[in-house]
XYZ file of N, CA and C in Angstrom:
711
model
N 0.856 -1.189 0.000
C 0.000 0.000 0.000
C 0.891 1.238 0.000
N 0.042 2.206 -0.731
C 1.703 3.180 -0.819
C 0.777 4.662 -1.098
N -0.048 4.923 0.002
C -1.062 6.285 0.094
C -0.207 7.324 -0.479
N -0.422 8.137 -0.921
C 0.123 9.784 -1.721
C 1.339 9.896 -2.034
N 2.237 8.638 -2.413
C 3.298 8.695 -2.794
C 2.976 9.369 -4.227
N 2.902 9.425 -5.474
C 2.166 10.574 -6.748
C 1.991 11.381 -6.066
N 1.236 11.657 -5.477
C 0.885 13.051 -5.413
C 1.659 13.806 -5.119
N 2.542 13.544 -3.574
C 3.087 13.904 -3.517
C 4.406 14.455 -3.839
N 5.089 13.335 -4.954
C 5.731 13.835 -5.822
C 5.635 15.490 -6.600
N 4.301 14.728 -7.262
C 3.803 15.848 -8.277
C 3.575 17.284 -6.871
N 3.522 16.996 -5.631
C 2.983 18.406 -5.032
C 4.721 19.257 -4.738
N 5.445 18.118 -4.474
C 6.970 18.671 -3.964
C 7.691 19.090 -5.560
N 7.462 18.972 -6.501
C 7.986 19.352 -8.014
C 7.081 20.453 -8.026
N 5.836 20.995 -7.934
C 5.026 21.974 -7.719
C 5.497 23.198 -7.156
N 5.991 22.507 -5.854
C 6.884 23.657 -4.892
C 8.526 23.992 -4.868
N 8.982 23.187 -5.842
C 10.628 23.783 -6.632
C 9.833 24.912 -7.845
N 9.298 24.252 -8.563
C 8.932 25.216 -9.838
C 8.469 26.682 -8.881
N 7.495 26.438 -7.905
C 6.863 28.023 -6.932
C 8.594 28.519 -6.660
N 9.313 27.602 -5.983
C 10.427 28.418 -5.570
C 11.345 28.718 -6.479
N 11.731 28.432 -7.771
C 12.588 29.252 -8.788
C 11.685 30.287 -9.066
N 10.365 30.580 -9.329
C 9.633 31.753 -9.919
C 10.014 32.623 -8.382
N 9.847 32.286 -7.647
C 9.793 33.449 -6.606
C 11.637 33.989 -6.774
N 12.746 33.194 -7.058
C 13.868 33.551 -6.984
C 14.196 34.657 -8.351
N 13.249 34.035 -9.279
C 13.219 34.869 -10.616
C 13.136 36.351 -10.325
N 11.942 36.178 -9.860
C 10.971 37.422 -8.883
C 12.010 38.902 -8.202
N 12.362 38.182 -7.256
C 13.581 38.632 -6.472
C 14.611 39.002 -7.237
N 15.338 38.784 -8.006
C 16.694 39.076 -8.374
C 15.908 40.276 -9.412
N 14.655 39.673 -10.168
C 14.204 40.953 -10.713
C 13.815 42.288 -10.268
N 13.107 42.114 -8.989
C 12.818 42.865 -8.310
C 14.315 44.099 -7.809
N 15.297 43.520 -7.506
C 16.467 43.705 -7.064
C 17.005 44.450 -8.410
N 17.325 43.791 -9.464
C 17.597 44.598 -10.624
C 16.894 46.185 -10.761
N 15.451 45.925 -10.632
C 14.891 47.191 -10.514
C 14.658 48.383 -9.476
N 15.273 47.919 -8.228
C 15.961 48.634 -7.722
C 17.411 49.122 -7.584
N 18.067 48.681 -7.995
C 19.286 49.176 -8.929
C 18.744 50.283 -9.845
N 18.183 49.925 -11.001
C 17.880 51.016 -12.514
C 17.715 51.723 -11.374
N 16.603 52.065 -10.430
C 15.620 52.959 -10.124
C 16.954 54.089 -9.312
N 17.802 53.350 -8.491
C 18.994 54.421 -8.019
C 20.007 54.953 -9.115
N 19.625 54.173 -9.676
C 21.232 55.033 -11.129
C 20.104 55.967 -11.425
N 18.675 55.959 -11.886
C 18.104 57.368 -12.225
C 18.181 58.625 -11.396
N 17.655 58.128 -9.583
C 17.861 59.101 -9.279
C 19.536 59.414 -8.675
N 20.291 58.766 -9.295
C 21.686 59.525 -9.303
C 22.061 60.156 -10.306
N 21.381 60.378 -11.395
C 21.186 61.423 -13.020
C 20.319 62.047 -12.482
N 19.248 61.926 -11.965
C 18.762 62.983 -11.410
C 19.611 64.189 -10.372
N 20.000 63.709 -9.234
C 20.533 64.342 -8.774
C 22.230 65.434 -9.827
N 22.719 64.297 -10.113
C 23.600 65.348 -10.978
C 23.512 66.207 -12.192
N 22.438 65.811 -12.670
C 21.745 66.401 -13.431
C 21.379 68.667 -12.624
N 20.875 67.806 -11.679
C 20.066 69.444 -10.974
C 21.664 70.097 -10.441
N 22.815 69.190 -9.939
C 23.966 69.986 -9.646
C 24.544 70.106 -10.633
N 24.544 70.305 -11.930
C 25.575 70.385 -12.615
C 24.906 71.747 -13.311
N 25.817 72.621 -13.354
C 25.873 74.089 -13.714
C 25.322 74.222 -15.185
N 24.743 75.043 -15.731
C 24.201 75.044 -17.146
C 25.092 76.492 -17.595
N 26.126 76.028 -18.739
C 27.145 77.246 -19.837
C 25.428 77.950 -20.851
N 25.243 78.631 -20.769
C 24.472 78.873 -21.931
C 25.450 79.435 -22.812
N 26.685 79.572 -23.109
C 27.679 80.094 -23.887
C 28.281 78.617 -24.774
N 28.127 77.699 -24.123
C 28.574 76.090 -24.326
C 26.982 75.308 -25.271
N 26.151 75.311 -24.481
C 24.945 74.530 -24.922
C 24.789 75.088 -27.058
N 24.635 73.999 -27.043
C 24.924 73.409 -28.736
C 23.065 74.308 -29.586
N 23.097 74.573 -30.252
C 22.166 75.121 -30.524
C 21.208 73.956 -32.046
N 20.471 74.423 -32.008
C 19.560 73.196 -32.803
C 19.815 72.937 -34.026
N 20.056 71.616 -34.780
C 19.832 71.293 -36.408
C 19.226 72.107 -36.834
N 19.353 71.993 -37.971
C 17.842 72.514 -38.970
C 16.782 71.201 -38.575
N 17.092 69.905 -38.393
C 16.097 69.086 -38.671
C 15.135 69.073 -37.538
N 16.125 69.140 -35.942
C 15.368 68.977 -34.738
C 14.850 70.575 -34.437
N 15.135 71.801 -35.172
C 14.610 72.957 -35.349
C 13.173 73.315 -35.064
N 12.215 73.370 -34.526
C 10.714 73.174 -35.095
C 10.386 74.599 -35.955
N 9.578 74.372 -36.538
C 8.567 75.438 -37.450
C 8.371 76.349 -36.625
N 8.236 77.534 -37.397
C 7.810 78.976 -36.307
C 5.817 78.880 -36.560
N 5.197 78.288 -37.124
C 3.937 78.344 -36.880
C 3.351 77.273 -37.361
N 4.003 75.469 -36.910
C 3.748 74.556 -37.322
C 2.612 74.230 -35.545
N 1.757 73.862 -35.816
C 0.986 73.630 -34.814
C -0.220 72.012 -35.102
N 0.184 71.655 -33.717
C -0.191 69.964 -33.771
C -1.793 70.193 -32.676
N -2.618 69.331 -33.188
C -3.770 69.008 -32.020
C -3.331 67.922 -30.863
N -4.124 68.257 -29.893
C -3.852 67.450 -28.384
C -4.741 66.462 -28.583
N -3.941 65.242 -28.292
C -4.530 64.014 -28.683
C -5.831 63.787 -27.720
N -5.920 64.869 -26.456
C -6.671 64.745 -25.566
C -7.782 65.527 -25.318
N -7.316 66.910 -25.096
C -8.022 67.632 -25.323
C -9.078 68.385 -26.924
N -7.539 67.670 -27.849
C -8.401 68.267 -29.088
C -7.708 69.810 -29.846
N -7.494 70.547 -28.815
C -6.980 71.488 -28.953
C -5.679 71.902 -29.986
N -6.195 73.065 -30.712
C -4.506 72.820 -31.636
C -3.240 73.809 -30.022
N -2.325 73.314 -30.579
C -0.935 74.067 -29.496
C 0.193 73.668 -30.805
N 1.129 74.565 -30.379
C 2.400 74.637 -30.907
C 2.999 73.393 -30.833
N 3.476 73.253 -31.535
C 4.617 71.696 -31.084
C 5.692 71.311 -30.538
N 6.174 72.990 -30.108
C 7.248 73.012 -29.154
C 6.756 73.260 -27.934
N 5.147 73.484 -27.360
C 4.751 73.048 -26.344
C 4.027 72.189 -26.163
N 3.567 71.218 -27.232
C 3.081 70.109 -27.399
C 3.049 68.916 -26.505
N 4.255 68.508 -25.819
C 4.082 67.378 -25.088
C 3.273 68.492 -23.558
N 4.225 69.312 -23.120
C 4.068 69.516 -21.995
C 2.436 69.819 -21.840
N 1.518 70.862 -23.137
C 0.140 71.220 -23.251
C -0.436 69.662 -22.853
N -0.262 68.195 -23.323
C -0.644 67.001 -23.156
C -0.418 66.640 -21.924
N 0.682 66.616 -21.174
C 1.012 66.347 -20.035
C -0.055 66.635 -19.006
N -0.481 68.355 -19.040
C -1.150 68.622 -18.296
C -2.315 68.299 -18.588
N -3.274 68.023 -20.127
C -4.185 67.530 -20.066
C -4.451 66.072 -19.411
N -3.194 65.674 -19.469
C -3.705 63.745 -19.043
C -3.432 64.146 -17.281
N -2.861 65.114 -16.538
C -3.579 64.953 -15.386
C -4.330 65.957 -14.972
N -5.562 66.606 -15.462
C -6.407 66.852 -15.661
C -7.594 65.863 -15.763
N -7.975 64.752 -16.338
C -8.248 63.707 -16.940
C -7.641 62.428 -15.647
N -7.092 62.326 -15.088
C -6.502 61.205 -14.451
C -6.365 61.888 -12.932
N -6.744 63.160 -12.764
C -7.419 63.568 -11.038
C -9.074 63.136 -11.466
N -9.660 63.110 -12.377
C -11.230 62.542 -12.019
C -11.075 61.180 -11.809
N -10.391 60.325 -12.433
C -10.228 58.848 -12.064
C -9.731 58.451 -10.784
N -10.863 57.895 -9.688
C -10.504 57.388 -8.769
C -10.415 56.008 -8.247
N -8.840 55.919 -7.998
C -8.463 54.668 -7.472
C -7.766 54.472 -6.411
N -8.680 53.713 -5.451
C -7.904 53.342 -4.184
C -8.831 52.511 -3.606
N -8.264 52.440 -2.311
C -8.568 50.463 -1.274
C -8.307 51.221 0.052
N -9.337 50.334 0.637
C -9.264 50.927 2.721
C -8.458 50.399 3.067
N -7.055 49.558 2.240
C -6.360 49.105 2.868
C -4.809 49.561 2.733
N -3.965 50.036 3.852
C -2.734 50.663 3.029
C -1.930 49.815 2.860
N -1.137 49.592 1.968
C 0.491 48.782 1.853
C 1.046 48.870 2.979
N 1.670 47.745 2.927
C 2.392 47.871 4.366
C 3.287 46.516 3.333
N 4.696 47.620 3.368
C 6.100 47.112 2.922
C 7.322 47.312 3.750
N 8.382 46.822 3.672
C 9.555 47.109 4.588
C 10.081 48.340 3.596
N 9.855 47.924 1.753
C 10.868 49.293 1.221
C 9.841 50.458 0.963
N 10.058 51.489 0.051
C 9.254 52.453 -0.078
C 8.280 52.149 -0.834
N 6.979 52.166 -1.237
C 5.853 51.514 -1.933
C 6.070 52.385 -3.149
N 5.603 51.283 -4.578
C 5.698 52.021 -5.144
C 3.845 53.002 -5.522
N 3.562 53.019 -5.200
C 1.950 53.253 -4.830
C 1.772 54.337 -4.265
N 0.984 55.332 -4.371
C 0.693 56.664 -3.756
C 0.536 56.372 -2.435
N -0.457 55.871 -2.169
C -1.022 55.570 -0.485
C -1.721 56.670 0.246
N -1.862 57.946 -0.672
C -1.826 58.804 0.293
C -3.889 58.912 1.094
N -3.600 59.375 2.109
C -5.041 58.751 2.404
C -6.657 60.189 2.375
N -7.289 59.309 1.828
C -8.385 60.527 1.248
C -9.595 60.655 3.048
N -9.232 61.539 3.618
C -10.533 61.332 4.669
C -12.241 61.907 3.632
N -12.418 62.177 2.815
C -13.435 62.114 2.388
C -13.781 60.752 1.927
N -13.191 60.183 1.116
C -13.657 58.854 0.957
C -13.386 57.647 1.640
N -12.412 58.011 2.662
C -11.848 57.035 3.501
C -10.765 55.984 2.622
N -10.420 56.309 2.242
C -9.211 55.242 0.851
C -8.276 55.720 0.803
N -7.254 55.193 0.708
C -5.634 55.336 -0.144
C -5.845 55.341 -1.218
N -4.980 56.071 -1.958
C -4.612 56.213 -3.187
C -3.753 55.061 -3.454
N -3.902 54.117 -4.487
C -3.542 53.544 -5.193
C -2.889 53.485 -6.370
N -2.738 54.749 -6.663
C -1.874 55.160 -8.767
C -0.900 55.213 -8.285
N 0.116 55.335 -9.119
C 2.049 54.988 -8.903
C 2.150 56.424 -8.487
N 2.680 56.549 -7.772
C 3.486 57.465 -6.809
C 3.918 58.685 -7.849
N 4.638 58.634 -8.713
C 5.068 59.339 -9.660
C 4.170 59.712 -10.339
N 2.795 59.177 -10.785
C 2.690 59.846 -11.588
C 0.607 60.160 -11.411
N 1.033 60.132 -9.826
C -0.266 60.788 -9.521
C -0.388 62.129 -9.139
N -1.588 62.764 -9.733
C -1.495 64.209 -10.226
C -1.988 64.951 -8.748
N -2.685 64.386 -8.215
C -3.219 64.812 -7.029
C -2.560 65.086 -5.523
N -1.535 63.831 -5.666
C -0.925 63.953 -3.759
C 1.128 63.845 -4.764
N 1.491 63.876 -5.938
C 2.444 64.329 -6.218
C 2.939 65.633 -7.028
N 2.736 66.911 -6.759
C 2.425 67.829 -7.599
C 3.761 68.246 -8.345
N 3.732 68.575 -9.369
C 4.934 68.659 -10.149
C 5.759 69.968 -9.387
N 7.170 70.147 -9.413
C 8.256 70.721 -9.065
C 8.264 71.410 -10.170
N 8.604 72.793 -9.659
C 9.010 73.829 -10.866
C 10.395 73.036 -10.893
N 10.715 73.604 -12.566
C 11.834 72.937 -13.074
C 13.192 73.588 -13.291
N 14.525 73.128 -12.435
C 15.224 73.365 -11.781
C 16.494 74.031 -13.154
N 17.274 74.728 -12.736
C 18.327 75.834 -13.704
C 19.052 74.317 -13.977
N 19.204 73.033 -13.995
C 20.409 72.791 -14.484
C 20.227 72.024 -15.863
N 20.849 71.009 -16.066
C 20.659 70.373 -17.451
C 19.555 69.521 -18.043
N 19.136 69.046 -18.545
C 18.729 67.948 -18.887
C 18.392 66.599 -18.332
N 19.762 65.959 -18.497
C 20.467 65.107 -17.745
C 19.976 63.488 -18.256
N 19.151 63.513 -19.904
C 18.414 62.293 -19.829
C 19.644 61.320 -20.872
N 19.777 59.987 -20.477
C 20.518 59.474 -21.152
C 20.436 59.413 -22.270
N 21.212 59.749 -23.476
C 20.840 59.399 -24.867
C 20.860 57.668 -25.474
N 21.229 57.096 -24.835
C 21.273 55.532 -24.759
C 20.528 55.003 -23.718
N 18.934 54.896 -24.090
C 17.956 54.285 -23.337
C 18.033 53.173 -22.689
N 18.493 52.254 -23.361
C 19.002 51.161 -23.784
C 20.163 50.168 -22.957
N 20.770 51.117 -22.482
C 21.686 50.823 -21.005
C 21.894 51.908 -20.647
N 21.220 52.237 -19.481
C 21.448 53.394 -18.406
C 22.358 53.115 -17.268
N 23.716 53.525 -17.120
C 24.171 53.815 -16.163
C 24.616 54.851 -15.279
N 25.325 55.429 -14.431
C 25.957 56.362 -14.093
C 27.089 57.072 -15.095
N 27.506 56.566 -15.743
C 28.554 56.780 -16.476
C 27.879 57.031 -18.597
N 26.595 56.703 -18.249
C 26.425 56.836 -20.038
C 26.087 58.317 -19.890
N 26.140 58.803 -21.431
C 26.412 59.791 -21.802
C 24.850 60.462 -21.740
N 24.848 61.811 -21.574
C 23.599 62.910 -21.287
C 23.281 63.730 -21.817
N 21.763 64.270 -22.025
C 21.857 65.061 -22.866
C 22.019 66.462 -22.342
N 23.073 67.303 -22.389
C 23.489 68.789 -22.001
C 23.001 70.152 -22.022
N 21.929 70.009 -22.712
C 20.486 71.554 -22.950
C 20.702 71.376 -21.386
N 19.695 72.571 -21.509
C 18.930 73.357 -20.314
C 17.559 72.474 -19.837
N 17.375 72.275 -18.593
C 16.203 71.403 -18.628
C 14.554 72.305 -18.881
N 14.913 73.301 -19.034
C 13.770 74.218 -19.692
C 13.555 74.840 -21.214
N 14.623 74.161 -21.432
C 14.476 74.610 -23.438
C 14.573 73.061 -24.014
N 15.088 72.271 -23.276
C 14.993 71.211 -23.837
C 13.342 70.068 -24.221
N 13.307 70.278 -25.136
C 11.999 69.922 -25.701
C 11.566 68.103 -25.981
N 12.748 67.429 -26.577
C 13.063 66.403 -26.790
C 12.887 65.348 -25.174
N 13.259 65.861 -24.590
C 13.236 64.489 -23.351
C 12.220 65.309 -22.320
N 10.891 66.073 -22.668
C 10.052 66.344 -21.404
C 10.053 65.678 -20.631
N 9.978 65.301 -19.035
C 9.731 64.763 -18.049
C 10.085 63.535 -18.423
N 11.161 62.958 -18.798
C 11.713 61.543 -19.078
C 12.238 60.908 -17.377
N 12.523 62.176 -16.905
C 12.627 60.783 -15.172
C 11.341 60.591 -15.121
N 10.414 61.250 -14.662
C 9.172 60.475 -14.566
C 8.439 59.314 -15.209
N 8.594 59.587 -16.370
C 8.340 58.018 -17.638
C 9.062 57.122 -17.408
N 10.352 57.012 -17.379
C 11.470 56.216 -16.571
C 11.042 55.973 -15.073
N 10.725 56.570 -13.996
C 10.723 55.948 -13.007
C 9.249 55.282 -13.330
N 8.365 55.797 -13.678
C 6.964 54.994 -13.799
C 7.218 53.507 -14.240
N 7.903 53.556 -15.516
C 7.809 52.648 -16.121
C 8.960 51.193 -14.678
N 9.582 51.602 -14.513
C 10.449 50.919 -13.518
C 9.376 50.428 -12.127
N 8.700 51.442 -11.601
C 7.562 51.297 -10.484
C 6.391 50.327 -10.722
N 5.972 50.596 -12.149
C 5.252 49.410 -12.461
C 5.827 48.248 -12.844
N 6.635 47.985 -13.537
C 7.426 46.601 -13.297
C 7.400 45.908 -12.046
N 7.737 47.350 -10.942
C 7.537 46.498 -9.731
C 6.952 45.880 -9.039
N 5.634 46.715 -9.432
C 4.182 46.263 -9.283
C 3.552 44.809 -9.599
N 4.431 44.652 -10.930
C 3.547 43.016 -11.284
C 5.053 42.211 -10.883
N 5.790 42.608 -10.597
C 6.798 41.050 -9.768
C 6.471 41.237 -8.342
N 5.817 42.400 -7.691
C 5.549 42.152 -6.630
C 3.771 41.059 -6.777
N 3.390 41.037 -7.412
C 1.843 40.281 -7.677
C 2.706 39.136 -7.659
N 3.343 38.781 -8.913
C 3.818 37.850 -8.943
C 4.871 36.695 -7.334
N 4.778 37.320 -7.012
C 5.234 36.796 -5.792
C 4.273 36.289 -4.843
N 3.112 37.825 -4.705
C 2.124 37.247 -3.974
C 0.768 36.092 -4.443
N 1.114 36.010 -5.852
C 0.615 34.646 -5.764
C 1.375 33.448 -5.997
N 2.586 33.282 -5.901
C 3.179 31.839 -6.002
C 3.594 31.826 -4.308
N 3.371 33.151 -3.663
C 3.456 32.771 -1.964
C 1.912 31.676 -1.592
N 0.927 32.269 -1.982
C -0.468 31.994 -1.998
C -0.754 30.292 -2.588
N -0.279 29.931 -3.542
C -0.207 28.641 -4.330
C 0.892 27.546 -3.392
N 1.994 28.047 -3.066
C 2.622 27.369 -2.276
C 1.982 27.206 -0.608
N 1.248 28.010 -0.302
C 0.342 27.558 0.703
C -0.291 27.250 0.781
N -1.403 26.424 -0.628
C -2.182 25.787 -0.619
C -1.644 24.393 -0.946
N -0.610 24.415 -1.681
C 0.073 23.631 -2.008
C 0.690 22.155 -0.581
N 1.267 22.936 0.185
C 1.548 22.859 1.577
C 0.497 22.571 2.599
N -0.692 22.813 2.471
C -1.982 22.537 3.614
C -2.133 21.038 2.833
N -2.101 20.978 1.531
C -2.744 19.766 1.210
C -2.012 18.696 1.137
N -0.362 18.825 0.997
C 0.290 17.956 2.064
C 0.337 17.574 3.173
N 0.106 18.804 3.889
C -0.184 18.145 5.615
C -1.248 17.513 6.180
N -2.306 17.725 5.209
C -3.639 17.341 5.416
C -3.687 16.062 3.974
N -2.986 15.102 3.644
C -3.366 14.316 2.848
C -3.186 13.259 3.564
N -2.889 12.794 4.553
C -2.881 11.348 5.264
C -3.868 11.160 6.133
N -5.233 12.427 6.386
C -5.728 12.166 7.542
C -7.055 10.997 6.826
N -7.593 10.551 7.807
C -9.015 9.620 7.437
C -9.810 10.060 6.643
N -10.368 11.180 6.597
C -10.978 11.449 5.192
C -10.603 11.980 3.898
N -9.355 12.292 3.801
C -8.704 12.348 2.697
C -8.372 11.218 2.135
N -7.917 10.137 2.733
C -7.880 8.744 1.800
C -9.206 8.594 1.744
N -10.085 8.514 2.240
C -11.552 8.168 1.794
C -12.086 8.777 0.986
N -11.706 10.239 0.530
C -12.268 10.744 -0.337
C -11.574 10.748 -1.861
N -9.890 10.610 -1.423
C -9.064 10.760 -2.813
C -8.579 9.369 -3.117
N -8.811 8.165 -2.271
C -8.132 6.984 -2.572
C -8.176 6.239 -4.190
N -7.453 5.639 -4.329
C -8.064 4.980 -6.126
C -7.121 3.385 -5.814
N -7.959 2.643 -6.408
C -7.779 1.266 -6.152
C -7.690 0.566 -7.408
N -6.211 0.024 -7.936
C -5.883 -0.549 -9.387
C -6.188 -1.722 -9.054
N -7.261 -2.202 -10.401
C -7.064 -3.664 -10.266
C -5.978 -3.859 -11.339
N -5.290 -5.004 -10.812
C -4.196 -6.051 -12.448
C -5.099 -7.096 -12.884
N -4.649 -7.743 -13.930
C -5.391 -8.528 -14.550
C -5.120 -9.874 -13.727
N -4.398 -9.940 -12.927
C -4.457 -10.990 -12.099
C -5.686 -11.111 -11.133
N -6.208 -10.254 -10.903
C -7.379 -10.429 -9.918
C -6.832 -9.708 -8.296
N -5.713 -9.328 -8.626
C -5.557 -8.565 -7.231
C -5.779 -7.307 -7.657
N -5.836 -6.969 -6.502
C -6.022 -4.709 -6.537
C -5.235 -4.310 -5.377
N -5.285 -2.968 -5.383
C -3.934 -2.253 -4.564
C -4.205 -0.756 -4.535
N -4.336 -0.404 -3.205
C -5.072 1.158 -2.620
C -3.748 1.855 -2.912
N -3.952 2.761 -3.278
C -2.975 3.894 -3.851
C -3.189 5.208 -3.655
């Protein structure tokens, strides 16, 4: 007689596969806190580093814009210039994204910094729930500071050491608010390897109850299976 020997196999191979995804998880998670400090260390040197307006490179003809070329807002509708084009959009999408409300009576509760607003509404009784960065309501934008730019021109591998772009961070048109898109995009990553964790934590604990609970009396009575051989014997399994 040989009760939950299968199964249990198949439940302990269940719980290696849960534990490489959770290790996946982690080292990813970890990676993205890395990116997330090399940004704000371009950030920071970015705002200390002195701006030459005698030095700063002045425009192609190609990256030049038109003196009365004017684009509509994908949002509002509105025509605007195209050298204030992103920023006119910017402010329409949080305009548009303070009426959308999202949040839970319940706050995060993490050891690192969440990436999640949290901040708490006593009118509705809720946390805010939108990414930290790029909620319009409890993160209000910073006037924008005398120094450079500072956005990597090689997206592609960002380190401390890749090369930047040197404008003024107020004439520079090309990289609007690129830490913010960059950290968003990094915050939400974090967001679904942190899910991802909390359900292969969740699966491995169900996983685990039904090992500890597969030898009692009504679990063989309810899951038992009995082979017959063609010999005429049978055998509880």
């Amino acid at each position: 007689m040989n009760r939950g020997g299968t199964a249990r196999r198949f439940d302990e191979e269940q719980i290696s596969d849960l534990e490489k995804q959770q290790t996946v998880a982690h080292q990813k998670i970890l990676e993205l806190q890395n990116q997330r400090l090399v940004i704000m260390n371009l950030i920071k040197n970015a705002k200390a580093t002195i701006l030459d307006n005698n030095s700063e490179e002045d425009l192609s003809e190609e990256e030049a814009p038109a003196d009365n070329e004017e684009v509509d807002c994908v949002i509002c509708g509105m025509a605007c210039t195209d050298k204030n084009a992103v920023r006119h959009m910017e402010r329409c999408y949080n305009k548009f994204e303070s009426k959308l409300g999202l949040g839970s009576t319940v706050k995060c509760h993490v050891t690192w910094e969440s990436p999640v607003c949290d901040a708490y509404d006593r009118q509705q009784g809720t946390y805010c729930k939108k990414l930290r960065v790029l909620c319009p309501d409890h993160n209000k934008e910073k006037e924008e500071h005398d120094g450079i730019c500072g956005c990597p021109l090689d997206l592609s591998d960002i380190s401390e050491k890749s090369t930047v772009c040197h404008k003024g961070k107020r004439a520079c048109n090309k990289h609007t608010s690129w830490e913010k898109l960059r950290l968003a995009e990094i915050d939400m990553e974090r967001v679904l390897q942190d899910l991802k964790l909390e359900d292969s934590f969740e699966e491995m604990r169900k996983v685990k109850y039904r090992m500890a609970h597969r030898t009692n009396l009504l679990q063989i009575l309810l899951n038992g299976t009995i082979c017959h051989n063609q010999e005429g014997q049978s055998s509880v399994t």
